[in-house]
Amino acid sequence: RRYRLQSQRCLRSFRSWVIDLCGGSLEAVWEALANTPAETPLSASSFHDLLESTIGAVGPQIAEVFEVLDGPEYAAGTGQTSVAELRAALEGLPEEPEGSEVSDPIGLTFAEFFDSECVLEIVSFRACAIGMPEIVPMAEALGRCPWQLRSVNFWDNRICDRGAHRLAEALDKYRGLEYLGLGRNRISDAGLAAICRLFQAHNLDEAGKQAAQARIKEQEATIEAKAKAQAKAKAAPKPTTKREPILFVDELEERPPVVEGGEPSYVLRRPSELKMITMSENPIKQVRTLETLQPLGPKGVELLVKQTAAAAALIAKRPELTTKERRPFCPGGEGWVVRVA
């Protein structure tokens, strides 16, 4: 039973990946593989070559899936598989119970390192095959604001855009992270934008301005109340090695009218402890994504997108970024400090 459950977990992860690669449809996967006869026997190497040449799937997960298809649940060790067997396996997976991602046992184990009772400030999960099932409970834990946690590294995992959106929801609540490493995952332009927009400045209309002013007033009142409570406390503060929660106050900037006699505009910035995000070696393709996100980013915070197609396109437009000085892309000194080389 344990082997069967692990095999199903492997196949579910693979199914989600190839669906993403083919535009969100399992049927599109079979269309991409249609030129290969469904019953043709495929060795491990030919299976890998087929998936790489047709849908762009590469990496160790291909070998893991082949081993499952060649295992006791399917081919029983013949050393071969086929497109037909792959299709039957992916389409025949049983449905998961509703809410199972939140209670995923492996994800919950990882999430214990984000618990507020944990004393770790730096957590690194490099090459742990973390994908959507694991990231959901981990994001839930991050959203509970573990203020001792300063740095999280997810280098070389299987986090996709949906996982990036889950992390974004968590980081919208927890603003204490200083470093987020998401290099060499499966995050595209959409996932990059989802993460970055949490820390971007936002233009507001009149209604948004009023809501922001009310929120700032509440934040200032909370800080003032906390200061008064601490001043009244008679007992000496207990020694602690853990970082205390930081109370932030949003910043509302009024900008002059674009045209004479026009109305001023307003920009809202939500401060955080963030210092760097690494997004290198991800399938981020559009240079326009970088150019759009950069100006509104938090000043001085570094965004690494090295070895991406978008970075290569930006270098082609701005060759000065590859000079000996390795200057970042940061026009005017405002916004994200984008490093592409």
Short mmCIF file of C-alpha atoms in Angstrom, two decimals:
data_model
loop_
_atom_site.label_atom_id
_atom_site.label_comp_id
_atom_site.label_asym_id
_atom_site.label_seq_id
_atom_site.Cartn_x
_atom_site.Cartn_y
_atom_site.Cartn_z
CA ARG A 1 0.00 0.00 0.00
CA ARG A 2 2.82 2.39 0.84
CA TYR A 3 4.46 1.77 -2.55
CA ARG A 4 1.14 2.36 -4.32
CA LEU A 5 0.54 5.65 -2.53
CA GLN A 6 4.06 6.85 -3.28
CA SER A 7 3.65 5.89 -6.95
CA GLN A 8 0.38 7.81 -7.15
CA ARG A 9 2.01 10.81 -5.53
CA CYS A 10 4.82 10.73 -8.09
CA LEU A 11 2.37 10.44 -10.99
CA ARG A 12 0.13 13.26 -9.70
CA SER A 13 3.09 15.59 -9.45
CA PHE A 14 4.18 14.64 -12.96
CA ARG A 15 0.66 15.08 -14.34
CA SER A 16 0.45 18.60 -12.94
CA TRP A 17 3.84 19.44 -14.43
CA VAL A 18 3.13 18.23 -17.97
CA ILE A 19 -0.29 19.91 -17.92
CA ASP A 20 1.44 23.19 -17.08
CA LEU A 21 3.96 22.63 -19.86
CA CYS A 22 1.16 22.05 -22.38
CA GLY A 23 -0.99 25.05 -21.54
CA GLY A 24 -3.23 23.63 -18.82
CA SER A 25 -4.78 20.60 -20.53
CA LEU A 26 -4.01 16.90 -20.26
CA GLU A 27 -5.51 16.41 -23.71
CA ALA A 28 -2.87 18.80 -25.07
CA VAL A 29 -0.21 16.47 -23.67
CA TRP A 30 -1.54 13.56 -25.72
CA GLU A 31 -1.74 15.78 -28.80
CA ALA A 32 1.94 16.68 -28.34
CA LEU A 33 2.81 12.96 -28.15
CA ALA A 34 0.50 11.96 -31.00
CA ASN A 35 3.30 11.37 -33.54
CA THR A 36 4.62 8.48 -31.45
CA PRO A 37 2.54 5.27 -31.79
CA ALA A 38 0.86 4.67 -28.44
CA GLU A 39 2.01 1.06 -28.10
CA THR A 40 5.64 1.58 -29.18
CA PRO A 41 7.97 0.24 -26.43
CA LEU A 42 10.11 2.96 -24.89
CA SER A 43 13.30 2.41 -22.92
CA ALA A 44 14.28 4.82 -20.15
CA SER A 45 16.46 6.89 -22.48
CA SER A 46 13.93 6.98 -25.33
CA PHE A 47 11.16 7.88 -22.87
CA HIS A 48 13.25 10.81 -21.64
CA ASP A 49 14.15 11.89 -25.19
CA LEU A 50 10.50 11.77 -26.26
CA LEU A 51 9.25 13.96 -23.41
CA GLU A 52 12.10 16.43 -23.85
CA SER A 53 11.61 16.81 -27.61
CA THR A 54 7.81 17.06 -27.53
CA ILE A 55 6.83 18.94 -24.38
CA GLY A 56 10.15 20.19 -22.98
CA ALA A 57 10.12 18.03 -19.85
CA VAL A 58 13.63 17.32 -18.55
CA GLY A 59 15.26 16.37 -15.27
CA PRO A 60 15.27 13.58 -12.70
CA GLN A 61 11.47 13.44 -12.42
CA ILE A 62 11.36 11.74 -15.83
CA ALA A 63 13.42 8.85 -14.48
CA GLU A 64 11.21 8.66 -11.37
CA VAL A 65 8.07 8.36 -13.50
CA PHE A 66 9.68 5.72 -15.71
CA GLU A 67 10.54 3.66 -12.64
CA VAL A 68 6.92 3.86 -11.48
CA LEU A 69 5.62 2.81 -14.91
CA ASP A 70 8.15 -0.02 -14.97
CA GLY A 71 7.30 -1.05 -11.42
CA PRO A 72 4.95 -3.71 -9.98
CA GLU A 73 1.82 -1.55 -10.41
CA TYR A 74 2.28 -1.34 -14.20
CA ALA A 75 4.93 -3.05 -16.39
CA ALA A 76 6.39 -5.16 -13.56
CA GLY A 77 10.05 -4.66 -14.41
CA THR A 78 10.20 -5.17 -18.18
CA GLY A 79 12.50 -2.17 -18.58
CA GLN A 80 10.07 -0.53 -20.98
CA THR A 81 6.93 1.57 -21.06
CA SER A 82 4.81 3.30 -23.71
CA VAL A 83 2.69 6.37 -24.32
CA ALA A 84 -0.40 4.19 -23.87
CA GLU A 85 0.77 3.05 -20.43
CA LEU A 86 1.63 6.62 -19.46
CA ARG A 87 -1.83 7.77 -20.52
CA ALA A 88 -3.58 4.98 -18.66
CA ALA A 89 -1.58 5.72 -15.52
CA LEU A 90 -2.19 9.49 -15.52
CA GLU A 91 -5.86 9.28 -16.45
CA GLY A 92 -6.50 6.42 -14.02
CA LEU A 93 -5.25 8.18 -10.89
CA PRO A 94 -7.88 8.18 -8.11
CA GLU A 95 -9.26 11.53 -7.03
CA GLU A 96 -7.74 12.99 -3.89
CA PRO A 97 -10.05 13.86 -0.97
CA GLU A 98 -11.07 17.51 -0.77
CA GLY A 99 -8.62 19.53 1.31
CA SER A 100 -5.94 16.83 1.18
CA GLU A 101 -3.24 19.31 0.10
CA VAL A 102 -3.55 21.25 3.36
CA SER A 103 -3.04 18.04 5.35
CA ASP A 104 -0.35 16.50 3.15
CA PRO A 105 1.86 14.53 5.60
CA ILE A 106 5.17 15.36 3.89
CA GLY A 107 4.23 19.02 3.53
CA LEU A 108 3.22 19.18 7.19
CA THR A 109 6.61 17.74 8.17
CA PHE A 110 8.39 20.45 6.17
CA ALA A 111 6.05 23.07 7.65
CA GLU A 112 7.18 22.26 11.19
CA PHE A 113 10.38 24.18 10.43
CA PHE A 114 8.21 27.30 9.91
CA ASP A 115 6.33 26.91 13.18
CA SER A 116 6.51 29.88 15.54
CA GLU A 117 7.87 27.59 18.25
CA CYS A 118 10.86 26.69 16.09
CA VAL A 119 14.03 28.70 16.77
CA LEU A 120 15.51 28.43 13.28
CA GLU A 121 16.08 31.73 11.48
CA ILE A 122 17.42 30.25 8.22
CA VAL A 123 15.82 27.24 6.55
CA SER A 124 17.09 25.68 3.31
CA PHE A 125 15.24 22.94 1.41
CA ARG A 126 17.53 22.51 -1.60
CA ALA A 127 16.62 19.78 -4.11
CA CYS A 128 13.92 18.20 -1.95
CA ALA A 129 11.42 17.61 -4.80
CA ILE A 130 9.02 20.08 -3.20
CA GLY A 131 6.00 20.68 -5.39
CA MET A 132 2.40 21.73 -5.01
CA PRO A 133 1.36 19.08 -2.40
CA GLU A 134 4.20 20.06 -0.09
CA ILE A 135 4.08 23.82 -0.62
CA VAL A 136 0.45 24.24 0.47
CA PRO A 137 0.90 23.39 4.17
CA MET A 138 4.26 25.19 4.15
CA ALA A 139 2.59 28.34 2.84
CA GLU A 140 -0.12 27.98 5.48
CA ALA A 141 2.58 27.93 8.16
CA LEU A 142 4.33 30.99 6.67
CA GLY A 143 1.03 32.84 6.70
CA ARG A 144 0.88 32.43 10.47
CA CYS A 145 3.83 34.84 10.72
CA PRO A 146 6.76 32.92 12.28
CA TRP A 147 8.74 36.05 13.17
CA GLN A 148 11.89 34.15 14.04
CA LEU A 149 12.21 33.10 10.37
CA ARG A 150 14.37 35.38 8.22
CA SER A 151 15.48 33.28 5.25
CA VAL A 152 13.94 30.45 3.21
CA ASN A 153 15.69 28.72 0.30
CA PHE A 154 13.74 26.49 -2.12
CA TRP A 155 16.52 26.13 -4.70
CA ASP A 156 16.12 23.32 -7.26
CA ASN A 157 12.63 22.09 -6.42
CA ARG A 158 9.40 21.64 -8.39
CA ILE A 159 7.47 24.75 -7.42
CA CYS A 160 5.21 25.95 -10.24
CA ASP A 161 3.15 29.12 -10.73
CA ARG A 162 0.34 27.75 -8.56
CA GLY A 163 2.85 27.16 -5.79
CA ALA A 164 4.21 30.68 -6.26
CA HIS A 165 0.70 32.07 -5.85
CA ARG A 166 0.32 30.10 -2.60
CA LEU A 167 3.58 31.55 -1.31
CA ALA A 168 2.44 35.01 -2.37
CA GLU A 169 -0.73 34.68 -0.30
CA ALA A 170 1.38 33.73 2.72
CA LEU A 171 3.93 36.52 2.26
CA ASP A 172 1.12 39.05 1.98
CA LYS A 173 0.56 38.32 5.68
CA TYR A 174 4.13 37.67 6.81
CA ARG A 175 6.36 40.64 5.97
CA GLY A 176 9.34 39.54 8.05
CA LEU A 177 11.19 37.40 5.52
CA GLU A 178 14.55 38.88 4.45
CA TYR A 179 15.50 36.33 1.78
CA LEU A 180 13.39 34.12 -0.47
CA GLY A 181 15.21 31.67 -2.73
CA LEU A 182 13.15 30.22 -5.58
CA GLY A 183 15.90 29.59 -8.10
CA ARG A 184 15.76 26.61 -10.47
CA ASN A 185 12.07 25.81 -10.07
CA ARG A 186 9.19 25.88 -12.58
CA ILE A 187 8.05 29.45 -12.08
CA SER A 188 7.14 31.43 -15.18
CA ASP A 189 6.44 35.12 -15.73
CA ALA A 190 3.05 34.78 -14.02
CA GLY A 191 4.55 33.30 -10.85
CA LEU A 192 7.30 35.93 -10.76
CA ALA A 193 4.70 38.69 -11.03
CA ALA A 194 2.58 37.14 -8.26
CA ILE A 195 5.52 37.16 -5.83
CA CYS A 196 6.86 40.59 -6.80
CA ARG A 197 3.55 42.43 -6.73
CA LEU A 198 3.28 41.86 -2.97
CA PHE A 199 6.16 44.26 -2.49
CA GLN A 200 5.35 46.69 -5.30
CA ALA A 201 4.09 50.24 -4.94
CA HIS A 202 0.43 50.59 -5.97
CA ASN A 203 -1.31 53.55 -7.54
CA LEU A 204 -4.57 54.44 -5.75
CA ASP A 205 -7.75 56.20 -6.70
CA GLU A 206 -9.65 58.39 -4.24
CA ALA A 207 -11.45 55.48 -2.61
CA GLY A 208 -8.19 53.55 -2.31
CA LYS A 209 -6.49 56.59 -0.78
CA GLN A 210 -9.15 56.89 1.90
CA ALA A 211 -8.96 53.18 2.72
CA ALA A 212 -5.16 53.41 2.95
CA GLN A 213 -5.35 56.44 5.25
CA ALA A 214 -7.76 54.58 7.55
CA ARG A 215 -5.46 51.54 7.63
CA ILE A 216 -2.40 53.69 8.37
CA LYS A 217 -4.29 55.33 11.23
CA GLU A 218 -5.08 51.90 12.67
CA GLN A 219 -1.45 50.79 12.31
CA GLU A 220 -0.18 53.89 14.10
CA ALA A 221 -2.73 53.40 16.88
CA THR A 222 -1.61 49.80 17.33
CA ILE A 223 2.04 50.83 17.63
CA GLU A 224 1.16 53.59 20.09
CA ALA A 225 -0.92 51.23 22.22
CA LYS A 226 1.90 48.69 22.31
CA ALA A 227 4.39 51.34 23.37
CA LYS A 228 2.11 52.49 26.19
CA ALA A 229 1.58 48.93 27.38
CA GLN A 230 5.30 48.31 27.48
CA ALA A 231 5.87 51.54 29.40
CA LYS A 232 3.33 50.53 32.03
CA ALA A 233 4.67 47.02 32.44
CA LYS A 234 6.45 46.71 35.78
CA ALA A 235 8.05 43.32 35.30
CA ALA A 236 11.44 43.20 33.63
CA PRO A 237 11.27 41.92 30.07
CA LYS A 238 12.06 38.25 29.70
CA PRO A 239 15.28 37.55 27.81
CA THR A 240 14.68 36.06 24.38
CA THR A 241 16.81 35.05 21.44
CA LYS A 242 13.92 35.17 18.99
CA ARG A 243 13.05 38.18 16.90
CA GLU A 244 10.02 40.08 18.10
CA PRO A 245 7.14 40.81 15.69
CA ILE A 246 7.63 44.04 13.77
CA LEU A 247 4.71 46.42 13.42
CA PHE A 248 4.83 48.17 10.05
CA VAL A 249 3.13 51.37 8.95
CA ASP A 250 2.21 51.67 5.28
CA GLU A 251 3.61 54.61 3.36
CA LEU A 252 1.23 56.82 1.35
CA GLU A 253 2.89 59.21 -1.06
CA GLU A 254 1.09 62.07 -2.78
CA ARG A 255 2.39 62.92 -6.22
CA PRO A 256 1.74 66.17 -8.08
CA PRO A 257 -0.71 66.27 -11.00
CA VAL A 258 0.61 65.15 -14.36
CA VAL A 259 -1.04 68.15 -16.04
CA GLU A 260 -1.54 71.62 -14.66
CA GLY A 261 -4.82 71.92 -12.83
CA GLY A 262 -5.24 68.15 -12.59
CA GLU A 263 -5.71 66.00 -9.52
CA PRO A 264 -2.76 64.63 -7.55
CA SER A 265 -2.16 60.89 -7.57
CA TYR A 266 -1.33 58.61 -4.66
CA VAL A 267 1.08 55.70 -4.33
CA LEU A 268 0.93 53.15 -1.51
CA ARG A 269 3.95 51.19 -0.34
CA ARG A 270 3.78 48.38 2.19
CA PRO A 271 7.14 48.06 3.98
CA SER A 272 8.74 44.72 4.77
CA GLU A 273 12.07 43.26 5.87
CA LEU A 274 12.78 41.84 2.40
CA LYS A 275 16.32 42.25 1.05
CA MET A 276 16.56 39.73 -1.81
CA ILE A 277 14.52 37.34 -3.97
CA THR A 278 16.27 34.78 -6.16
CA MET A 279 14.38 33.66 -9.28
CA SER A 280 17.33 32.53 -11.39
CA GLU A 281 17.11 29.50 -13.72
CA ASN A 282 13.32 29.56 -13.98
CA PRO A 283 11.26 29.58 -17.22
CA ILE A 284 10.79 33.36 -17.09
CA LYS A 285 10.71 34.36 -20.75
CA GLN A 286 9.42 37.89 -21.33
CA VAL A 287 11.73 40.87 -20.96
CA ARG A 288 8.58 42.97 -20.72
CA THR A 289 7.83 41.27 -17.40
CA LEU A 290 11.09 42.57 -15.91
CA GLU A 291 10.65 46.04 -17.38
CA THR A 292 7.11 46.30 -16.01
CA LEU A 293 7.86 45.05 -12.52
CA GLN A 294 11.18 46.85 -11.95
CA PRO A 295 10.10 50.52 -11.47
CA LEU A 296 7.50 49.83 -8.78
CA GLY A 297 9.60 47.49 -6.66
CA PRO A 298 10.87 48.29 -3.15
CA LYS A 299 13.92 50.51 -3.34
CA GLY A 300 17.22 48.70 -2.88
CA VAL A 301 15.80 45.17 -2.75
CA GLU A 302 17.60 42.78 -5.10
CA LEU A 303 15.80 40.57 -7.61
CA LEU A 304 18.02 37.89 -9.19
CA VAL A 305 16.83 36.48 -12.52
CA LYS A 306 20.12 35.14 -13.87
CA GLN A 307 20.11 32.42 -16.54
CA THR A 308 16.54 33.04 -17.63
CA ALA A 309 15.31 33.80 -21.13
CA ALA A 310 14.04 37.17 -19.91
CA ALA A 311 17.47 38.06 -18.54
CA ALA A 312 19.12 37.09 -21.83
CA ALA A 313 16.68 39.30 -23.74
CA LEU A 314 17.33 42.22 -21.39
CA ILE A 315 21.10 41.79 -21.81
CA ALA A 316 20.62 41.87 -25.59
CA LYS A 317 18.85 45.21 -25.24
CA ARG A 318 21.27 46.56 -22.63
CA PRO A 319 24.74 45.05 -23.16
CA GLU A 320 26.19 47.36 -20.53
CA LEU A 321 24.66 45.02 -17.92
CA THR A 322 27.38 42.45 -18.68
CA THR A 323 30.38 44.75 -18.34
CA LYS A 324 33.06 44.08 -15.77
CA GLU A 325 31.16 46.10 -13.16
CA ARG A 326 28.11 43.79 -13.48
CA ARG A 327 25.77 46.71 -13.07
CA PRO A 328 22.17 45.82 -12.18
CA PHE A 329 19.11 46.90 -14.11
CA CYS A 330 17.79 49.72 -11.93
CA PRO A 331 17.06 52.88 -13.97
CA GLY A 332 17.14 56.00 -11.84
CA GLY A 333 18.08 54.07 -8.72
CA GLU A 334 14.42 53.35 -7.91
CA GLY A 335 12.56 50.05 -7.69
CA TRP A 336 13.92 46.52 -7.81
CA VAL A 337 17.68 46.09 -8.20
CA VAL A 338 17.43 43.50 -10.99
CA ARG A 339 20.54 41.38 -11.49
CA VAL A 340 20.76 39.49 -14.77
CA ALA A 341 24.45 38.57 -15.01
#
